mmCIF file of C-alpha atoms in Angstrom:
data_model
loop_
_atom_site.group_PDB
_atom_site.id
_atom_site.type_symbol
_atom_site.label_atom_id
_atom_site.label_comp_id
_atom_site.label_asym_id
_atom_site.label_seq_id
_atom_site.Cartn_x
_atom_site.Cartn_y
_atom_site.Cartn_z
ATOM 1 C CA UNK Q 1 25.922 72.639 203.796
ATOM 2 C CA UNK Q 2 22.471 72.226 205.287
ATOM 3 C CA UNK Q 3 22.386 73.549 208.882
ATOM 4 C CA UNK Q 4 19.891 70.474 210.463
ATOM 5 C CA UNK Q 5 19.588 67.188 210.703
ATOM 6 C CA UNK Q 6 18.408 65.187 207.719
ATOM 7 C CA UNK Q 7 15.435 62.554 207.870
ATOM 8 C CA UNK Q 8 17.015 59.955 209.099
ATOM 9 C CA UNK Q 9 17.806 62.691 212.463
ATOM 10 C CA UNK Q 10 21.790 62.833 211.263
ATOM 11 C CA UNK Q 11 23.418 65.237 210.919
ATOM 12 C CA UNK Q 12 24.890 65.831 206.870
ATOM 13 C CA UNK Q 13 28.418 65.584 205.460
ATOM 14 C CA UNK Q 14 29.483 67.176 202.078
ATOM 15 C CA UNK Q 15 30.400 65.221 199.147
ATOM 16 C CA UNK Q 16 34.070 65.841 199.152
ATOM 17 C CA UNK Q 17 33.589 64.444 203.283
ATOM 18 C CA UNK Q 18 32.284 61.500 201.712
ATOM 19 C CA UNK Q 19 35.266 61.213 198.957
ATOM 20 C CA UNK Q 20 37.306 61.718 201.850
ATOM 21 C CA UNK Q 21 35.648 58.812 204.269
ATOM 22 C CA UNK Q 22 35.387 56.682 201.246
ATOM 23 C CA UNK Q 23 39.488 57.039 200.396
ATOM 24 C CA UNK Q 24 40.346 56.331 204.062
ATOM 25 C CA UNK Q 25 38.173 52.725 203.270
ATOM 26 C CA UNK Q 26 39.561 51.914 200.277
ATOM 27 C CA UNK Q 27 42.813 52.584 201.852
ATOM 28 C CA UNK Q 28 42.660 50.579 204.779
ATOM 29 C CA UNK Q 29 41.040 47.451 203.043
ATOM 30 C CA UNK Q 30 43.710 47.258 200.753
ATOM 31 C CA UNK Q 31 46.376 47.491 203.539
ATOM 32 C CA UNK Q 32 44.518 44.453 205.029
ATOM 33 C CA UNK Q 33 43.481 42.669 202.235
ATOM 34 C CA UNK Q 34 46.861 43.025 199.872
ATOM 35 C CA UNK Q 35 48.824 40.245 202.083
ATOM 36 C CA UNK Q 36 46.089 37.751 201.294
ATOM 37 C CA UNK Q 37 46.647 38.204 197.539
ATOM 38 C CA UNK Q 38 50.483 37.885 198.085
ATOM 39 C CA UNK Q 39 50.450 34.673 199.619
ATOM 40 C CA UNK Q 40 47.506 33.437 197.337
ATOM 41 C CA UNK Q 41 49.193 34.561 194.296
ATOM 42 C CA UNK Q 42 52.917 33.117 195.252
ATOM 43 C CA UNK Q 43 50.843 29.677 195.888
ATOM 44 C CA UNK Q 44 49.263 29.660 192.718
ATOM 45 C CA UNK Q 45 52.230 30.815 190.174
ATOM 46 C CA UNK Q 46 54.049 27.886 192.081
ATOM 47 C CA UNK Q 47 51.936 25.455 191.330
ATOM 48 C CA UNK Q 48 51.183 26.438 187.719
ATOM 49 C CA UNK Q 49 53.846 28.409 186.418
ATOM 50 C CA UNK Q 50 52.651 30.794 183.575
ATOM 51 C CA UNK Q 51 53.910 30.458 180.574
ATOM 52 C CA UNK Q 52 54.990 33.681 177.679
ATOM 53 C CA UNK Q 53 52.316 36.068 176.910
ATOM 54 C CA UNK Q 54 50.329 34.984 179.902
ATOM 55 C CA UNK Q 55 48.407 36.977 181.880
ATOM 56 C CA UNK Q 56 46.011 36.400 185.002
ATOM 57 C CA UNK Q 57 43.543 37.727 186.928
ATOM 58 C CA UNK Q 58 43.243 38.476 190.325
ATOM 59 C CA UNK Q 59 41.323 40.708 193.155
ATOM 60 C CA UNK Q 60 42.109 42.642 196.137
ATOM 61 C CA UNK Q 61 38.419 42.433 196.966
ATOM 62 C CA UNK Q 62 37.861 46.363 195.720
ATOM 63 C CA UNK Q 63 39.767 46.124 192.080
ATOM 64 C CA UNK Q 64 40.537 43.188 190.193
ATOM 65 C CA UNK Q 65 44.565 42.951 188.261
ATOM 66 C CA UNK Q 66 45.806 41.996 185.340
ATOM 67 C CA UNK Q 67 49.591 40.593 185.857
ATOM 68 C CA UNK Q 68 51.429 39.432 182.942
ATOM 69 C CA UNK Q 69 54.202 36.826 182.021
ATOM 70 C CA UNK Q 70 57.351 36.797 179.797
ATOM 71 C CA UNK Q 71 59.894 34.517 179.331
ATOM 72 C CA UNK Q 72 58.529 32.313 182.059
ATOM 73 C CA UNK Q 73 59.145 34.460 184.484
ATOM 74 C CA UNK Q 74 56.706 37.569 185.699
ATOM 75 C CA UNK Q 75 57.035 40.920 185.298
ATOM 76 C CA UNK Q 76 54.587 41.666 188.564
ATOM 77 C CA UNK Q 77 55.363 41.717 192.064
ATOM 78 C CA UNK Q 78 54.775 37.977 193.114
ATOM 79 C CA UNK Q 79 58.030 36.534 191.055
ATOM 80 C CA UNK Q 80 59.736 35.111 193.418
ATOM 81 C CA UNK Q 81 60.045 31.578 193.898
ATOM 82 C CA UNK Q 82 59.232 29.599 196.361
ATOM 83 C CA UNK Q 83 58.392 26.089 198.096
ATOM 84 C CA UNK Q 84 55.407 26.690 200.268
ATOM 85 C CA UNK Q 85 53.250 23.850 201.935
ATOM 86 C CA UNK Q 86 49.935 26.516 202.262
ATOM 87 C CA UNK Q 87 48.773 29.517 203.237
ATOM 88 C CA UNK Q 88 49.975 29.372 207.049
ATOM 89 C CA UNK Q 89 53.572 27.985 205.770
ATOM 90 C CA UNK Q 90 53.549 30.284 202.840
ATOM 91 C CA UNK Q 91 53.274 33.682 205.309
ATOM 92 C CA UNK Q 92 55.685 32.031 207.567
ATOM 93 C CA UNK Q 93 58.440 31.904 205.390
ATOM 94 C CA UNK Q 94 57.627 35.039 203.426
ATOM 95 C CA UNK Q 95 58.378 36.959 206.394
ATOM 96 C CA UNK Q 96 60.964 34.963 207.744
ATOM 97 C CA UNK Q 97 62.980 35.052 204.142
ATOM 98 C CA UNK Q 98 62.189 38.588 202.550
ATOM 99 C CA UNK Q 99 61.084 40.708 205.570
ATOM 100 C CA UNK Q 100 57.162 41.542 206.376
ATOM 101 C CA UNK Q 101 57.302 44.613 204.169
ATOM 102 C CA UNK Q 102 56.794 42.138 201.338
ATOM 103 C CA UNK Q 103 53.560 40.619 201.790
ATOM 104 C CA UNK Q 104 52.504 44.478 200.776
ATOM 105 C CA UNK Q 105 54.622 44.512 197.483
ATOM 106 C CA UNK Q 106 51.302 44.900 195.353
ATOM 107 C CA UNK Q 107 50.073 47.264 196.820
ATOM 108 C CA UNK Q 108 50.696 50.109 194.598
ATOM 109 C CA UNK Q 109 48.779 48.324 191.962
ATOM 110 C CA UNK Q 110 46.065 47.674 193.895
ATOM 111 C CA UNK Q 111 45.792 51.492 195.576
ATOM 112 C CA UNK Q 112 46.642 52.935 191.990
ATOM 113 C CA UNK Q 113 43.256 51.705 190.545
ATOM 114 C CA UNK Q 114 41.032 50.882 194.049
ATOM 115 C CA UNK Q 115 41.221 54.759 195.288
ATOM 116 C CA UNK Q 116 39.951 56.555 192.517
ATOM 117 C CA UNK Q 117 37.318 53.604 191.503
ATOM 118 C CA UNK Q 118 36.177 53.579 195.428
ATOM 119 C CA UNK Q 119 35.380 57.376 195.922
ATOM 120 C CA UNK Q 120 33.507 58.043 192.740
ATOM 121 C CA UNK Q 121 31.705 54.267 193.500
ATOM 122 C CA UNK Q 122 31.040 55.791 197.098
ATOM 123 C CA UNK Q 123 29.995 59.607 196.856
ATOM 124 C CA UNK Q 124 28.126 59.075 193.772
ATOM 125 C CA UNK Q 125 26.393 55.955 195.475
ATOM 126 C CA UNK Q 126 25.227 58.122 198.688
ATOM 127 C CA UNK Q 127 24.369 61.468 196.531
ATOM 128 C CA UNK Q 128 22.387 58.888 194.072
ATOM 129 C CA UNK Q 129 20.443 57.725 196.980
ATOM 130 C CA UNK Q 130 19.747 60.957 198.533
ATOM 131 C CA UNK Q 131 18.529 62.320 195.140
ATOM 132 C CA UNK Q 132 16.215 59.672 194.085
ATOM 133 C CA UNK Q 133 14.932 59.446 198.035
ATOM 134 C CA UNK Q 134 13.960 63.377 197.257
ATOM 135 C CA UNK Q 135 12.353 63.015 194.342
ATOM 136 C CA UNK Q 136 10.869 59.348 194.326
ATOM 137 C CA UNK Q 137 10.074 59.395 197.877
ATOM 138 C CA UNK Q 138 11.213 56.049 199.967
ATOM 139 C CA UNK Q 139 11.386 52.754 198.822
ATOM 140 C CA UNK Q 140 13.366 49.105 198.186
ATOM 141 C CA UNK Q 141 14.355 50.327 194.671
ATOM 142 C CA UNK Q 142 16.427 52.918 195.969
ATOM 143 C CA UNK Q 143 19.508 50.901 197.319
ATOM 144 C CA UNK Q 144 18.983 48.837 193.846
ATOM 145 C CA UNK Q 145 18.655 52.336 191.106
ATOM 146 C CA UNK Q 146 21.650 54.059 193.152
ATOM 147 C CA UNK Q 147 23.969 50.850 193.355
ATOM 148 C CA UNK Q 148 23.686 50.025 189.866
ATOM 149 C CA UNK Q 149 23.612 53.360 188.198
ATOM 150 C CA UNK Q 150 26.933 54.047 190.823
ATOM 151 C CA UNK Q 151 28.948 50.994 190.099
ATOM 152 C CA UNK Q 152 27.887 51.685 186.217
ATOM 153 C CA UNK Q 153 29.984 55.094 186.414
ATOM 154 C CA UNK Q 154 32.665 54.266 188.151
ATOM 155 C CA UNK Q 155 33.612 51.095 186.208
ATOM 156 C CA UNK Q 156 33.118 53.481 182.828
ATOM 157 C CA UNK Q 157 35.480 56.209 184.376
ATOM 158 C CA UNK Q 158 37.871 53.716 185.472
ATOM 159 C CA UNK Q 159 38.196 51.426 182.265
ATOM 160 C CA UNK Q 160 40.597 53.355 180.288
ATOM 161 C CA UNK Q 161 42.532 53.672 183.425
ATOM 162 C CA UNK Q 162 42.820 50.045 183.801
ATOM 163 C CA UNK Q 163 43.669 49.294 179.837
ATOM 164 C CA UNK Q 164 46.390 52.059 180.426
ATOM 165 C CA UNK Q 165 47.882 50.594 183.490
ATOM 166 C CA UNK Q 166 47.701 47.219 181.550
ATOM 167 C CA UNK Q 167 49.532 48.469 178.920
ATOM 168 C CA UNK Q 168 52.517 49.793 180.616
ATOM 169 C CA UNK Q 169 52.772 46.771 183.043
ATOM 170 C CA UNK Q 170 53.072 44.755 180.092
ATOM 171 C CA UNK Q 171 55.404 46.433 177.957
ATOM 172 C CA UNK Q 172 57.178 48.601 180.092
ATOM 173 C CA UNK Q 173 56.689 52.036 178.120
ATOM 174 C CA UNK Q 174 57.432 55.658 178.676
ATOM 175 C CA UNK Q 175 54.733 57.823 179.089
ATOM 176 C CA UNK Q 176 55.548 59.115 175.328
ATOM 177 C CA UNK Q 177 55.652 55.952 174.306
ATOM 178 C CA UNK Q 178 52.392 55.147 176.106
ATOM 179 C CA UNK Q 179 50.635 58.466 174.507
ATOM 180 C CA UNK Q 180 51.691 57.412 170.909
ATOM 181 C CA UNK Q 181 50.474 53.729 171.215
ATOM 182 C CA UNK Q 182 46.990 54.764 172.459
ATOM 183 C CA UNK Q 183 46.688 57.224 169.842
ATOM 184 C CA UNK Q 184 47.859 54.290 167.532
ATOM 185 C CA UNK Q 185 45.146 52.288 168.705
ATOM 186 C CA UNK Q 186 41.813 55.219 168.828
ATOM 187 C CA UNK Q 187 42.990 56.149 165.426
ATOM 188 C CA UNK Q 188 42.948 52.372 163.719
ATOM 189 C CA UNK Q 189 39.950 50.969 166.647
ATOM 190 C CA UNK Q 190 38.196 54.536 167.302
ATOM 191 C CA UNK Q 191 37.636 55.814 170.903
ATOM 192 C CA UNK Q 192 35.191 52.727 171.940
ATOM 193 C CA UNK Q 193 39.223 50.930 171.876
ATOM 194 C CA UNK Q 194 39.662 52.108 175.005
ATOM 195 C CA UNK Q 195 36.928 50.644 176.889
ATOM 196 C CA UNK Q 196 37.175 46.743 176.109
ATOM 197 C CA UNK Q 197 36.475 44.696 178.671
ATOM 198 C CA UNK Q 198 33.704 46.744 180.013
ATOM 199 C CA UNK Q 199 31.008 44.821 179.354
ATOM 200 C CA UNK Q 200 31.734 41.432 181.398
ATOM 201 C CA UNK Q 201 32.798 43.811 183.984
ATOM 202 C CA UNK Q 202 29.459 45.568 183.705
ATOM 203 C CA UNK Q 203 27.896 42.239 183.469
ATOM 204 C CA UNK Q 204 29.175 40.855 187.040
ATOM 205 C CA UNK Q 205 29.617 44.666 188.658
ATOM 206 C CA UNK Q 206 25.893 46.032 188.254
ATOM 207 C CA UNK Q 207 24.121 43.249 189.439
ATOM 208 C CA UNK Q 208 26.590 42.382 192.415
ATOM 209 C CA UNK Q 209 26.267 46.126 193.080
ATOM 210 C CA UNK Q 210 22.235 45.888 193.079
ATOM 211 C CA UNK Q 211 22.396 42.990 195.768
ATOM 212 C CA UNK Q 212 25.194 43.929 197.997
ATOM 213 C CA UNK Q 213 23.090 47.807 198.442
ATOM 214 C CA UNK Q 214 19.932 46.175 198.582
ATOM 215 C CA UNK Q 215 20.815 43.443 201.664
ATOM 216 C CA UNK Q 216 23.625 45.737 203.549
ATOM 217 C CA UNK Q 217 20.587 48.146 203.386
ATOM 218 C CA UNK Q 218 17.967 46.116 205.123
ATOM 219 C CA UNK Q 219 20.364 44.756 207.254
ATOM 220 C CA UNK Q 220 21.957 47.497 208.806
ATOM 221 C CA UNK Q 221 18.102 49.620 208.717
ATOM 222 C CA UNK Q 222 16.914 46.528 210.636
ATOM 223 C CA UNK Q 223 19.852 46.049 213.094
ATOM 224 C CA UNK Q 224 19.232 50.047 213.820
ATOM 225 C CA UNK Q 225 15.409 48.955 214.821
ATOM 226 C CA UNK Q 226 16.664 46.035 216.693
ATOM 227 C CA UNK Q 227 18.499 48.080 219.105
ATOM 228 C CA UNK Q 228 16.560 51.719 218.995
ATOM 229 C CA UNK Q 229 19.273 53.599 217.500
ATOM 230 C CA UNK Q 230 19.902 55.989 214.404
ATOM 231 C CA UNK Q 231 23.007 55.263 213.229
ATOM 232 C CA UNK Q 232 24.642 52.201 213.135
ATOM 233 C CA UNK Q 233 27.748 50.952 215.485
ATOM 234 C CA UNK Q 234 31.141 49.381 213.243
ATOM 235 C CA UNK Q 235 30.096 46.177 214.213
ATOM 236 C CA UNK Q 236 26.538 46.726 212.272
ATOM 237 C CA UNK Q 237 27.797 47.617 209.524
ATOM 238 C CA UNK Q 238 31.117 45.531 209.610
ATOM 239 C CA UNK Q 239 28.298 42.055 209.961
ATOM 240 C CA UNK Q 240 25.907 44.008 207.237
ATOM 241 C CA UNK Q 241 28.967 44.291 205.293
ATOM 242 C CA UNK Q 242 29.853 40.960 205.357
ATOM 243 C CA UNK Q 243 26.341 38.928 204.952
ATOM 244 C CA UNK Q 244 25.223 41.157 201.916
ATOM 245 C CA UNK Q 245 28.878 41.040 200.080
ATOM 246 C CA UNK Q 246 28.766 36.925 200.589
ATOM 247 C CA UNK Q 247 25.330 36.947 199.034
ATOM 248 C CA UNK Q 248 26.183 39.227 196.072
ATOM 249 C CA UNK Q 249 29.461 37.267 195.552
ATOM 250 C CA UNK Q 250 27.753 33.802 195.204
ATOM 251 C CA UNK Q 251 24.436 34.834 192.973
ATOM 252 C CA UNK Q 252 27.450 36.663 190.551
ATOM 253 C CA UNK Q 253 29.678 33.867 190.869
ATOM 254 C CA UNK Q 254 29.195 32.579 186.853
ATOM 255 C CA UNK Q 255 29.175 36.633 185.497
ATOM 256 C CA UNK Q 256 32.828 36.738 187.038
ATOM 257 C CA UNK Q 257 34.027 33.477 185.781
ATOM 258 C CA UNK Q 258 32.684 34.545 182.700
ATOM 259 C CA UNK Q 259 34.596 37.886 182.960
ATOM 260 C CA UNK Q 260 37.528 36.378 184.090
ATOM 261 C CA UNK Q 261 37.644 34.560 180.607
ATOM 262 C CA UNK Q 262 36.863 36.945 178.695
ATOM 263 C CA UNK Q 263 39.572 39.711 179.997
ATOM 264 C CA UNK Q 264 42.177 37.151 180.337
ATOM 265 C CA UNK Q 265 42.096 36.292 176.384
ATOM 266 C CA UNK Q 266 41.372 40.232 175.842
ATOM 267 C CA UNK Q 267 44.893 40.831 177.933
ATOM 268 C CA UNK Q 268 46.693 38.036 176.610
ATOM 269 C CA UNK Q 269 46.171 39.339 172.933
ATOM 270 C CA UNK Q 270 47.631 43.029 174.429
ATOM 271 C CA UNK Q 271 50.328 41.818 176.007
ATOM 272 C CA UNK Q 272 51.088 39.868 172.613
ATOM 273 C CA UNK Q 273 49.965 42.864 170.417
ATOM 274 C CA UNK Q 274 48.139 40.542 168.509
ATOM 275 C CA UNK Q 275 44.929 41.298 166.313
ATOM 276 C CA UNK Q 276 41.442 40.373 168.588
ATOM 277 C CA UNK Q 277 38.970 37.986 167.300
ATOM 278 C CA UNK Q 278 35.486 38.919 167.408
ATOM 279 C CA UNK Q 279 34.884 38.631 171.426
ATOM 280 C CA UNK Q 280 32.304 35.856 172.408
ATOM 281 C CA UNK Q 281 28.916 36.985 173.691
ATOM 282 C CA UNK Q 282 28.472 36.182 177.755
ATOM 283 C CA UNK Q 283 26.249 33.507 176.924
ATOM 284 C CA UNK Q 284 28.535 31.361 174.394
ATOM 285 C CA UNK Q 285 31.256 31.891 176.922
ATOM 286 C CA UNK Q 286 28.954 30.393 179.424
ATOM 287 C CA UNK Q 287 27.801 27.380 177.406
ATOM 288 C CA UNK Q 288 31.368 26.502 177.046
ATOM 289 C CA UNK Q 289 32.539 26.552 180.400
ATOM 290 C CA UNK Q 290 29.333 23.987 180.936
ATOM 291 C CA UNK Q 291 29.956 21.951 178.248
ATOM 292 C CA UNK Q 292 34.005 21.486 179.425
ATOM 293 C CA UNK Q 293 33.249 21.594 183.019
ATOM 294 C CA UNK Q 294 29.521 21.076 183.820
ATOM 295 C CA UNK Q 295 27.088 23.532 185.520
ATOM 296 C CA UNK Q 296 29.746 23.580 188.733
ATOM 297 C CA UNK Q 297 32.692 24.803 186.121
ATOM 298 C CA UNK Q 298 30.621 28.490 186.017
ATOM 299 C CA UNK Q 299 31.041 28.419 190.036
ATOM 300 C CA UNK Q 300 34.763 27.854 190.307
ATOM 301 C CA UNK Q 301 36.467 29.358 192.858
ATOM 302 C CA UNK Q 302 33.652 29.972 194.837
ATOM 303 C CA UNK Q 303 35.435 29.699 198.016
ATOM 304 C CA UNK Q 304 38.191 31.584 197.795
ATOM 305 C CA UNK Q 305 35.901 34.481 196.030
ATOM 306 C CA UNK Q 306 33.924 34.261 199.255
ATOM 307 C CA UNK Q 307 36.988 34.654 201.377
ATOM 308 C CA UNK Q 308 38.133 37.893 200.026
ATOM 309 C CA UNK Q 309 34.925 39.378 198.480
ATOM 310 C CA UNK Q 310 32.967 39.156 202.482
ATOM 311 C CA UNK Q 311 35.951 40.735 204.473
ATOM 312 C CA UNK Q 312 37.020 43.760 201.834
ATOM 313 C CA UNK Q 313 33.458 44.594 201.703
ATOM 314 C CA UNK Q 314 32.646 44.225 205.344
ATOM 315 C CA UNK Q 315 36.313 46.399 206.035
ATOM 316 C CA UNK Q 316 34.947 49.079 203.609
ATOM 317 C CA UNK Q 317 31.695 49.489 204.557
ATOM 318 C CA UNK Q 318 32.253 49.671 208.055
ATOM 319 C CA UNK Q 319 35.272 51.908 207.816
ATOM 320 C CA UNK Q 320 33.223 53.988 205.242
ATOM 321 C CA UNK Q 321 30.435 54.372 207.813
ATOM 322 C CA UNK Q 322 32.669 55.198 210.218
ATOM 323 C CA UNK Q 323 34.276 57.999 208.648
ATOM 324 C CA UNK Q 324 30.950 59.354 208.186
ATOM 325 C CA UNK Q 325 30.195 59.107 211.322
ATOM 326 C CA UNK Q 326 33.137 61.402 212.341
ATOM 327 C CA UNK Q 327 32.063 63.578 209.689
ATOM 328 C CA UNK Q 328 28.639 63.816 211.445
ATOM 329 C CA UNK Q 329 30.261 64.526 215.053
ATOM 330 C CA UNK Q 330 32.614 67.349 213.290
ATOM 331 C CA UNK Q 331 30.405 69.326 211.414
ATOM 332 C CA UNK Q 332 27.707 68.429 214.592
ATOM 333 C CA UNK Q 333 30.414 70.377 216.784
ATOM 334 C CA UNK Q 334 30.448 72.985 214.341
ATOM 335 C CA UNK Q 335 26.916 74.072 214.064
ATOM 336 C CA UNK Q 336 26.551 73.952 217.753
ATOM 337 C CA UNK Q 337 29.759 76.504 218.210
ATOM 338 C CA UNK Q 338 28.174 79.186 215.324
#
């Protein structure tokens, strides 16, 4: 590790520091975020029960799940009936009835897949940027090149992972069970089997990634002017968090409705181990949802996307900064003793 400050005047951490810093934010914003998705999810399989060989999808605000359905009832962790009025009533009598531990019973999904997606989305995001800031020199296109190229890894790495997890969720295999049905399926689909899905995740992930690093970026650089000072407090980077994740969220609103179409009917034929049809391009997807629902059916959900996209990524940023910042202070304390 260098033994100076960098050009910003801090002080650098290693990539596994980063890994580490970016684990502990991941972490955390799940812990935080998972009871929201327990209450929303009980709400909504209330209200519209799902029906065999169903399947859904829906987001901590770092991963997004597929549950699915059989025999009426789910297989998942939000089965449970119940007769809630809202949100307020619904947390109320989750506690009261099944004890507060349960409001976290998805969280082992959720960790399972957002841990290993959030450090290599992280590190490879901050050792992207310092790269290209070495060898292109400063510039806007910097937050945009790293972000993209970053999120375009990580969801690659992580999309076999997520058909895997799928897989077992909905079937309930052993893990030699689970090794002779992929086989099965890279020997009659080839290897490019295991990564469906990827693109409309690709589609709505890039771009949202390009935005959110580009605004939290400015926001937090200009916050530092604002108030003379070279790294930025939690509450800079928990607001920069916030503003640029609500602003990436809404432009990439359609891309994840899209995406959300296109997965569930990808899951829905896995969970029935039916044959695929020949998947719809983006575009046809999109002219459908407009022709059934009008130009406001491709923003659906807007509002509750907005609700848990800006706090997860305001929770992980700032706790992401924040473990960096220790990082600094340690190895700072370090150099100074040797």
């Amino acid at each position: 590790m260098a033994n100076k400050k960098n050009e910003n005047g801090l002080y650098p951490i290693s990539p596994f520091q980063q890994a580490v810093a970016s684990c502990c934010g991941a972490t955390i914003t799940s812990l935080l975020v998972t009871p929201l998705d327990v209450v929303k999810i009980r709400l909504q399989v209330q209200s519209n029960p799902l029906t065999k060989g169903k399947c859904f999808i829906y987001s901590s605000g770092l991963m997004d799940h597929v549950c699915v359905c059989e025999n009426g009832n789910t297989k998942a962790w939000y089965k449970k009936p119940g007769h809630f009025k809202g949100m307020l009533d619904a947390f109320v009598k989750i506690v009261r009835m099944e004890g507060i531990k349960s409001l976290w019973s998805g969280l082992p999904p959720t960790l399972m897949m957002a841990l290993p997606t959030t450090v290599i989305y992280f590190t490879c995001y901050d050792q992207l940027s310092e790269a290209l800031g070495a060898t292109l020199g400063k510039g806007d296109f910097i937050p945009i090149l790293a972000g993209s190229l970053s999120r375009l890894g990580s969801v690659t790495v992580i999309s076999p992972l997520e058909l895997v997890r799928t897989k077992l969720q909905a079937r309930q295999l052993s893990y030699r069970q689970l090794h002779v049905c992929i086989s099965n399926t890279i020997a009659k689909d080839g290897w490019l089997s295991l990564w469906r899905g990827w693109g409309p995740t690709v589609l709505r992930d890039v771009p949202f990634s390009a935005m959110y690093w580009y605004n939290y970026e400015h926001l937090k650089e200009g916050l530092c002017k604002r108030y003379d000072m070279h790294e930025p407090t939690f509450m800079m980077c928990f607001a920069s968090g916030a503003i640029s994740g609500s602003i990436a969220a809404l432009l990439t609103l359609p891309f994840d409705v899209v995406k959300t179409h296109k997965q569930t009917q990808l899951w829905e034929c896995e969970t029935l181990n039916i044959s695929q049809r020949k998947s719809a391009s983006t575009w046809t997807v999109m002219k459908k949802i407009v022709a059934e629902s009008g130009f406001t059916g491709l923003f659906a959900g807007v509002i509750p996307r907005l609700i848990k996209v800006a706090p997860a990524c305001a929770i992980m940023i700032s706790t992401y900064e924040y473990g960096k910042a220790f990082f600094r202070k340690l190895n700072k304390k370090q150099m100074e003793n040797n």
